[in-house]
Coordinates of C-alpha atoms and ligand atoms in Angstrom, one line a residue:
Chain A
X80 CA 12.7 61.6 34.6
X81 CA 15.3 64.3 34.4
X82 CA 13.4 66.1 37.0
X83 CA 15.5 67.2 40.0
X84 CA 14.1 68.8 43.1
X85 CA 15.7 71.1 45.7
X86 CA 16.1 69.8 49.2
X87 CA 17.9 70.9 52.4
X88 CA 20.7 68.8 53.9
X89 CA 20.0 68.0 57.5
X90 CA 22.9 65.7 58.3
X91 CA 25.8 64.1 56.4
X92 CA 27.2 60.5 56.8
X93 CA 30.8 60.2 55.6
X94 CA 31.4 56.7 57.0
X95 CA 31.7 55.2 53.5
X96 CA 34.1 57.5 51.6
X97 CA 32.9 56.0 48.3
X98 CA 29.3 56.7 49.1
X99 CA 28.8 59.9 51.1
X100 CA 25.1 60.0 52.1
X101 CA 23.0 62.8 53.4
X102 CA 19.5 63.1 55.1
X103 CA 17.7 65.6 52.9
X104 CA 14.5 67.4 53.7
X105 CA 12.2 68.0 50.7
X106 CA 9.6 70.3 52.3
X107 CA 8.9 67.9 55.1
X108 CA 9.6 64.7 53.4
X109 CA 13.0 63.3 54.4
X110 CA 15.1 61.0 52.1
X111 CA 18.6 59.6 52.0
X112 CA 20.5 61.1 49.1
X113 CA 24.0 60.3 47.9
X114 CA 26.0 63.6 47.8
X115 CA 29.2 62.0 46.6
X116 CA 29.6 64.5 43.7
X117 CA 29.0 67.7 45.7
X118 CA 32.0 67.4 48.1
X119 CA 31.6 71.0 49.2
X120 CA 28.1 70.4 50.5
X121 CA 27.4 71.2 54.2
X122 CA 24.5 70.9 56.5
X123 CA 22.0 73.5 55.8
X124 CA 22.9 73.8 52.1
X125 CA 20.3 73.1 49.4
X126 CA 21.1 70.5 46.7
X127 CA 19.2 69.5 43.6
X128 CA 18.4 65.8 43.9
X129 CA 17.7 63.3 41.1
X130 CA 17.0 59.6 41.4
X131 CA 18.6 59.4 44.9
X132 CA 21.7 61.5 44.0
X133 CA 22.7 65.1 44.3
X134 CA 23.5 66.7 41.0
X135 CA 24.6 70.1 42.2
X136 CA 24.6 72.5 45.1
X137 CA 22.2 75.4 44.7
X138 CA 24.1 78.7 44.6
X139 CA 22.2 80.9 47.0
X140 CA 23.7 84.1 45.6
X141 CA 22.8 83.2 42.0
X142 CA 19.4 82.2 43.2
X143 CA 18.7 85.6 44.7
X144 CA 20.3 87.3 41.8
X145 CA 17.9 85.8 39.4
X146 CA 15.0 87.2 41.4
X147 CA 16.6 90.5 42.2
X148 CA 17.9 91.1 38.7
X149 CA 14.4 91.4 37.4
X150 CA 13.4 93.9 40.1
X151 CA 16.4 96.0 39.1
X152 CA 15.6 95.8 35.4
X153 CA 12.1 96.9 36.3
X154 CA 13.4 100.1 37.9
X155 CA 15.5 100.7 34.9
X156 CA 12.6 100.1 32.6
X157 CA 10.6 102.6 34.6
X158 CA 13.1 105.3 33.9
X159 CA 12.3 107.5 31.0
X160 CA 15.7 107.1 29.3
Chain B
X235 CA -1.1 76.1 43.5
X236 CA -1.4 72.8 45.4
X237 CA 1.3 71.1 47.5
X238 CA 0.7 68.0 49.4
X239 CA 1.7 70.0 52.5
X240 CA 1.7 73.6 53.5
X241 CA 5.4 74.1 54.1
X242 CA 7.0 76.7 51.7
X243 CA 9.1 75.1 49.0
X244 CA 12.3 77.1 48.9
X245 CA 13.8 77.5 45.4
X246 CA 10.4 76.6 44.0
X247 CA 7.7 79.0 45.3
X248 CA 9.6 82.1 44.5
X249 CA 10.1 81.0 40.9
X250 CA 6.3 80.8 40.6
X251 CA 5.7 84.3 41.8
X252 CA 2.8 85.7 39.8
X253 CA 4.2 89.3 39.7
X254 CA 7.5 88.2 38.3
X255 CA 5.8 86.0 35.8
X256 CA 3.8 88.9 34.6
X257 CA 6.8 91.2 34.4
X258 CA 8.7 88.7 32.3
X259 CA 5.8 88.1 30.0
X260 CA 5.5 91.9 29.5
X261 CA 9.2 92.1 28.5
X262 CA 8.9 89.2 26.1
X263 CA 5.8 90.9 24.5
X264 CA 7.7 94.2 24.1
X265 CA 11.0 92.7 22.9
X266 CA 9.8 90.2 20.3
X267 CA 10.6 91.5 16.8
X268 CA 9.9 88.6 14.5
X269 CA 8.0 85.3 14.3
X270 CA 10.4 83.0 16.1
X271 CA 10.1 79.3 16.9
X272 CA 11.8 78.1 20.1
X273 CA 12.2 74.5 21.0
X274 CA 12.5 73.4 24.6
X275 CA 14.4 70.2 24.7
X276 CA 13.3 68.8 28.0
X277 CA 9.9 67.1 28.6
X278 CA 9.9 68.4 32.2
X279 CA 9.8 71.9 30.7
X280 CA 7.1 70.9 28.3
X281 CA 5.0 69.9 31.3
X282 CA 5.6 73.2 33.1
X283 CA 4.7 75.2 30.0
X284 CA 1.4 73.4 29.6
X285 CA 0.6 73.2 33.4
X286 CA 1.2 76.9 34.0
X287 CA -0.3 77.9 30.6
X288 CA 2.8 79.9 29.8
X289 CA 2.0 80.0 26.0
X290 CA -1.0 82.2 26.8
X291 CA 1.4 84.8 28.1
X292 CA 3.5 84.9 25.0
X293 CA 3.0 87.1 21.9
X294 CA 1.5 85.4 18.9
X295 CA 4.9 85.7 17.1
X296 CA 6.5 83.2 19.5
X297 CA 5.9 79.5 18.8
X298 CA 7.1 76.9 21.3
X299 CA 7.7 73.5 19.9
X300 CA 8.5 70.5 22.1
X301 CA 11.6 68.5 21.7
X302 CA 12.8 64.9 22.3
X303 CA 13.9 65.3 25.9
X304 CA 11.8 62.5 27.4
X305 CA 14.2 59.6 28.0
X306 CA 11.3 57.1 28.4
X307 CA 9.9 58.3 25.1
X308 CA 13.0 58.0 23.0
X309 CA 13.9 54.5 24.2
X310 CA 13.5 52.3 21.2
X311 CA 10.9 49.6 21.1
X312 CA 13.5 46.9 20.7
X313 CA 15.1 47.8 24.1
X314 CA 11.8 47.6 25.8
X315 CA 11.2 44.2 24.2
X316 CA 14.6 43.1 25.6
X317 CA 13.5 44.2 29.1
X318 CA 10.2 42.4 28.7
X319 CA 12.1 39.3 27.5
X320 CA 14.2 39.3 30.7
X321 CA 11.3 40.1 33.0
X322 CA 9.5 36.9 31.9
X323 CA 12.4 34.6 32.8
X324 CA 12.6 32.4 35.9
X325 CA 15.3 33.6 38.3
X326 CA 15.4 37.2 37.0
X327 CA 14.2 40.3 38.8
X328 CA 13.8 43.3 36.5
X329 CA 13.8 46.7 38.1
X330 CA 13.2 50.1 36.5
X331 CA 11.8 53.6 37.1
X332 CA 8.0 53.8 37.2
X333 CA 7.3 55.3 33.8
X334 CA 9.3 52.6 32.0
X335 CA 6.9 49.9 33.2
X336 CA 3.9 51.2 31.2
X337 CA 5.7 52.1 27.9
X338 CA 4.5 49.8 25.2
X339 CA 7.0 47.5 23.5
X340 CA 6.2 46.0 20.2
X341 CA 3.5 43.7 21.7
X342 CA 3.2 44.3 25.5
X343 CA 4.7 46.3 28.4
X344 CA 6.5 45.5 31.6
X345 CA 3.4 45.8 33.8
X346 CA 1.7 43.1 31.7
X347 CA 4.9 41.0 32.1
X348 CA 4.5 41.5 35.8
X349 CA 0.8 40.5 35.8
X350 CA 1.8 37.4 33.8
X351 CA 4.1 36.4 36.7
X352 CA 7.4 38.2 36.0
X353 CA 9.2 39.7 39.0
X354 CA 9.2 43.4 37.9
X355 CA 9.9 46.0 40.5
X356 CA 9.6 49.8 40.4
X357 CA 12.5 51.7 42.0
X358 CA 13.1 55.3 42.8
X359 CA 16.9 55.2 42.6
X360 CA 19.5 52.9 41.0
X361 CA 20.9 52.5 44.5
X362 CA 17.7 50.7 45.5
X363 CA 18.5 48.0 43.0
X364 CA 21.8 47.2 44.8
X365 CA 19.8 46.4 47.9
X366 CA 17.5 44.1 45.9
X367 CA 20.5 42.4 44.4
X368 CA 22.1 42.0 47.9
X369 CA 18.9 40.6 49.4
X370 CA 18.4 38.1 46.5
X371 CA 21.8 36.5 45.9
X372 CA 20.3 33.5 44.0
X373 CA 18.5 35.7 41.5
X374 CA 19.8 37.8 38.6
X375 CA 18.8 41.4 39.2
X376 CA 18.7 43.6 36.0
X377 CA 18.3 47.3 36.2
X378 CA 16.7 48.7 33.1
X379 CA 18.4 52.1 33.3
X380 CA 17.4 54.7 30.7
X381 CA 18.0 58.4 30.8
X382 CA 19.9 61.4 29.6
X383 CA 23.1 62.8 31.0
X384 CA 21.2 63.7 34.2
X385 CA 20.7 60.1 35.1
X386 CA 23.9 58.6 33.8
X387 CA 26.0 59.4 37.0
X388 CA 23.5 57.7 39.3
X389 CA 23.5 54.6 37.0
X390 CA 27.3 54.7 36.8
X391 CA 27.4 54.9 40.6
X392 CA 25.2 51.8 40.9
X393 CA 27.7 49.8 38.7
X394 CA 30.7 51.0 40.8
X395 CA 28.9 50.2 44.0
X396 CA 28.0 46.7 42.7
X397 CA 31.7 46.0 42.2
X398 CA 32.6 47.5 45.6
X399 CA 30.0 45.3 47.3
X400 CA 31.2 42.2 45.3
X401 CA 27.7 41.7 43.7
X402 CA 27.9 39.1 40.9
X403 CA 24.1 39.2 40.2
X404 CA 23.6 42.9 39.3
X405 CA 23.3 43.9 35.6
X406 CA 22.6 47.1 33.8
X407 CA 20.4 47.1 30.7
X408 CA 21.2 50.6 29.6
X409 CA 19.7 52.9 27.0
X410 CA 21.4 56.1 27.7
X411 CA 21.1 59.0 25.3
X412 CA 23.0 62.3 24.9
X413 CA 21.4 65.7 24.2
X414 CA 23.9 67.5 22.0
X415 CA 23.9 65.0 19.1
X416 CA 20.1 65.1 19.1
X417 CA 20.2 68.9 18.8
X418 CA 22.6 68.7 15.9
X419 CA 20.3 66.1 14.2
X420 CA 17.3 68.4 14.6
X421 CA 19.3 71.4 13.2
X422 CA 20.8 69.4 10.3
X423 CA 17.5 68.3 8.9
X424 CA 15.4 71.2 10.3
X425 CA 15.7 73.6 7.3
X426 CA 15.7 76.6 9.7
X427 CA 12.4 75.7 11.4
X428 CA 13.9 76.1 14.9
X429 CA 15.4 79.5 15.7
X430 CA 16.5 79.0 19.3
X431 CA 16.7 76.2 21.9
X432 CA 16.0 76.1 25.6
X433 CA 18.6 73.6 26.8
X434 CA 17.6 71.2 29.5
X435 CA 18.8 72.7 32.8
X436 CA 19.3 69.4 34.7
X437 CA 21.3 67.8 31.9
X438 CA 23.5 70.9 32.2
X439 CA 23.9 70.6 36.0
X440 CA 26.0 67.5 35.2
X441 CA 27.5 68.3 31.8
X442 CA 27.8 72.1 31.9
X443 CA 27.2 73.9 28.6
X444 CA 30.6 74.0 26.8
X445 CA 29.4 71.4 24.3
X446 CA 26.6 73.8 23.2
X447 CA 28.9 76.8 22.4
X448 CA 30.0 75.4 19.0
X449 CA 26.5 74.3 18.1
X450 CA 25.1 77.7 18.7
X451 CA 27.8 79.3 16.6
X452 CA 27.8 76.8 13.7
X453 CA 24.1 76.7 13.3
X454 CA 23.6 80.4 14.2
X455 CA 21.0 79.3 16.8
X456 CA 21.0 80.7 20.3
X457 CA 20.9 78.2 23.1
X458 CA 19.7 79.2 26.6
X459 CA 20.3 76.9 29.6
X460 CA 16.9 77.0 31.3
X461 CA 15.3 75.8 34.5
X462 CA 11.9 74.3 35.1
X463 CA 9.7 76.8 37.1
X464 CA 7.5 79.4 35.3
X465 CA 10.0 82.3 36.1
X466 CA 12.9 80.1 34.9
X467 CA 11.2 79.2 31.6
X468 CA 10.0 82.8 30.8
X469 CA 13.5 84.0 31.6
X470 CA 14.9 81.4 29.2
X471 CA 12.5 82.6 26.5
X472 CA 13.3 86.3 27.2
X473 CA 17.0 85.6 26.8
X474 CA 16.4 83.6 23.6
X475 CA 14.4 86.5 22.2
X476 CA 17.1 89.0 23.2
X477 CA 19.8 86.9 21.5
X478 CA 17.7 86.5 18.4
X479 CA 17.0 90.2 18.2
X480 CA 20.7 91.0 18.5
X481 CA 21.6 88.1 16.2
X482 CA 24.0 86.8 18.8
X483 CA 24.5 83.1 18.3
X484 CA 25.8 82.0 21.6
X485 CA 24.9 80.2 24.8
X486 CA 23.4 82.0 27.8
X487 CA 23.0 80.4 31.2
X488 CA 19.6 81.4 32.6
X489 CA 19.8 78.7 35.4
X490 CA 22.9 79.9 37.1
X491 CA 21.8 78.8 40.6
X492 CA 22.1 75.2 39.5
X493 CA 24.4 75.1 36.5
X494 CA 28.1 76.0 36.1
X495 CA 29.8 76.3 32.8
X496 CA 31.9 73.2 33.4
X497 CA 29.0 71.3 35.0
X498 CA 29.8 68.8 37.8
X499 CA 33.3 67.6 37.2
X500 CA 33.1 64.6 39.7
X501 CA 29.9 63.4 38.0
X502 CA 31.4 63.8 34.6
X503 CA 34.5 61.9 35.5
X504 CA 32.3 59.0 36.8
X505 CA 30.4 58.9 33.5
X506 CA 33.7 58.8 31.6
X507 CA 35.0 56.0 33.8
X508 CA 32.0 53.6 33.4
X509 CA 30.6 54.4 30.0
X510 CA 31.8 54.9 26.4
X511 CA 30.0 56.9 23.7
X512 CA 28.2 54.8 21.0
X513 CA 25.7 55.1 18.2
X514 CA 22.2 54.9 19.5
X515 CA 18.8 54.3 18.0
X516 CA 16.2 56.9 19.2
X517 CA 12.5 56.0 18.9
X518 CA 11.1 57.6 15.9
X519 CA 14.3 59.4 15.0
X520 CA 16.5 56.5 13.8
X521 CA 20.1 55.9 14.7
X522 CA 22.0 59.0 15.7
X523 CA 25.8 58.6 15.6
X524 CA 27.7 58.9 18.9
X525 CA 24.5 59.8 20.7
X526 CA 24.4 57.1 23.4
X527 CA 26.3 55.7 26.3
X528 CA 27.1 52.0 26.9
X529 CA 29.2 50.3 29.6
X530 CA 32.9 50.3 28.6
X531 CA 34.8 47.0 28.3
X532 CA 36.3 47.2 31.9
X533 CA 32.7 47.0 33.2
X534 CA 31.4 44.5 30.8
X535 CA 30.6 41.9 33.5
X536 CA 27.7 44.1 34.6
X537 CA 26.4 44.6 31.0
X538 CA 23.0 42.8 30.6
X539 CA 23.5 43.0 26.8
X540 CA 26.5 40.7 27.2
X541 CA 25.3 38.6 30.1
X542 CA 22.1 37.4 28.4
X543 CA 21.0 36.0 25.1
X544 CA 17.9 37.8 23.9
X545 CA 15.0 36.3 22.0
X546 CA 13.8 39.6 20.5
X547 CA 13.1 40.0 16.9
X548 CA 13.7 43.4 15.3
X549 CA 10.2 44.8 14.4
X550 CA 9.5 47.7 12.1
X551 CA 6.9 50.3 12.2
X552 CA 5.3 51.9 15.2
X553 CA 1.7 51.2 14.2
X554 CA -0.5 54.2 14.4
X555 CA 1.6 56.1 16.9
X556 CA 3.3 59.2 15.5
X557 CA 5.8 59.5 18.4
X558 CA 8.7 60.2 16.1
X559 CA 7.0 63.3 14.6
X560 CA 5.9 64.5 18.1
X561 CA 9.4 64.0 19.6
X562 CA 11.0 66.1 16.8
X563 CA 8.4 68.9 17.3
X564 CA 7.0 68.3 13.8
X565 CA 3.5 67.9 14.9
X566 CA 1.5 68.6 18.1
X567 CA -0.2 65.7 19.8
X568 CA -3.7 66.8 18.6
X569 CA -2.6 66.3 15.1
X570 CA -2.3 62.6 15.8
X571 CA -5.7 60.9 15.0
X572 CA -5.4 58.7 18.0
X573 CA -4.8 61.4 20.6
X574 CA -7.5 61.4 23.3
X575 CA -9.5 58.8 21.4
X576 CA -7.8 55.4 21.3
X577 CA -4.7 56.8 23.0
X578 CA -5.0 58.1 26.6
X579 CA -2.8 57.9 29.7
X580 CA -4.9 54.9 30.9
X581 CA -4.5 53.1 27.5
X582 CA -1.4 54.6 25.9
X583 CA -0.5 53.6 22.3
X584 CA 2.9 55.2 22.5
X585 CA 5.5 56.3 25.0
X586 CA 4.8 60.1 24.8
X587 CA 1.4 59.4 26.3
X588 CA 2.8 57.4 29.2
X589 CA 5.7 59.4 30.6
X590 CA 5.4 62.2 33.1
X591 CA 7.6 64.0 30.7
X592 CA 5.9 63.0 27.4
X593 CA 4.4 65.7 25.2
X594 CA 1.2 63.8 24.5
X595 CA 0.7 63.2 28.3
X596 CA 1.2 66.9 28.9
X597 CA -1.3 67.9 26.3
X598 CA -3.8 65.4 27.6
X599 CA -3.4 66.4 31.2
X600 CA -3.4 70.1 30.8
X601 CA -4.9 70.7 27.4
X602 CA -8.5 70.6 26.3
X603 CA -8.9 67.1 27.6
X604 CA -7.9 68.3 31.0
X605 CA -9.6 66.3 33.8
X606 CA -10.8 67.9 37.0
X607 CA -9.0 65.7 39.4
X608 CA -5.8 67.7 39.7
Ligands
SF4_225 S1 -1.3 60.6 20.9 FE1 -0.7 58.5 21.4 S2 -0.6 57.5 19.4 FE2 -0.5 59.7 19.0 S3 1.6 60.2 18.9 FE3 1.0 60.5 21.0 S4 1.5 58.6 22.1 FE4 1.5 58.2 19.9

């Protein structure tokens, strides 16, 4: 139940300032998600959604770094040092 | 890998990359120095570990044990009995998340209460319950909202929205639990049986990880904030191994794409506004001081515990189910005599066999009783 899944913001509805909602695309399945707590979220951003609410914005740079870091460490590991 | 559609899943697929998984497993193999036992807190991680057979990739010195991070599983029987009590009443609509409906109380479960005529509804989000309350002004609508820190902001939001919308018929029956006190309890009585923790990544998206820093130092136990995909989990294990090898008793964030040190300040502020910390009983673990959230007095009008009189007797003993031992990582499900025999996902004797995050359900689904349907 603590599962949260990544989805891409398609559009944002700020008509209710206490309940900012977004249309979010989860690999083709679209859902309305409350993005009240990720005020910096923009269209095209990815969020982590849990029971109809966004918990955090996915940090693209960190996401790539996690993957690239290992590539880099590989190269280092390959060095006879 | 099977998806229900063929679109790529960004931020999921790349963290299942077979080559990265192999590289990480190799590093863990090379860097493991001693027999170390690592507990993953979250049941979602338990399911990933079993589903992707990650234990097969680890050296024999590493033992993974599975923690109490299944909110449905740790909800005490008495709370479930209270929900069942309400579900059976005329004029009440009882709403909850899907898994909650099948968890056995002391005598029956919510689905059976529904079959017996109770108006029990499964919801995906607490916000769905507001709509039910708005559409049914003559009924009392109770949301049975359980969960860890991950789910607390959404449940808090539902309460705030109920007030904003002037709903007088919305109530929260809450059984919220907090992770750090449970970690302390496990470490206090563990006698050194757990060497490192993988902290639950999604709990930390909300709360951050500052609370874990003193725990890691005091108990000399590294804690690694960890995600849910195979690359994430192996990365968590690799960092745990590295910290253990260097005897560094601190917190490392291995899920930086989703977790900031301070967490999500707006969501945390919301939790603080609506809830207060209280002692909480955990199924099979007893009462842990200051380990739960309850509605604070300013929001008492929405508290089902205060709005209703309950006809529930406190019952003792969990029958044959060893959920308490399983939830503390003291036994594996197969060590329970009922596992796969009288207790299956179709006929669960205990919550860990029901929930999509329960350890017994994970072992049944992906272990030696694996069925061929998936
Ligand atoms: S296998 Fe069933 S009875 Fe045994 S501990 Fe797990 S849930 Fe309880």
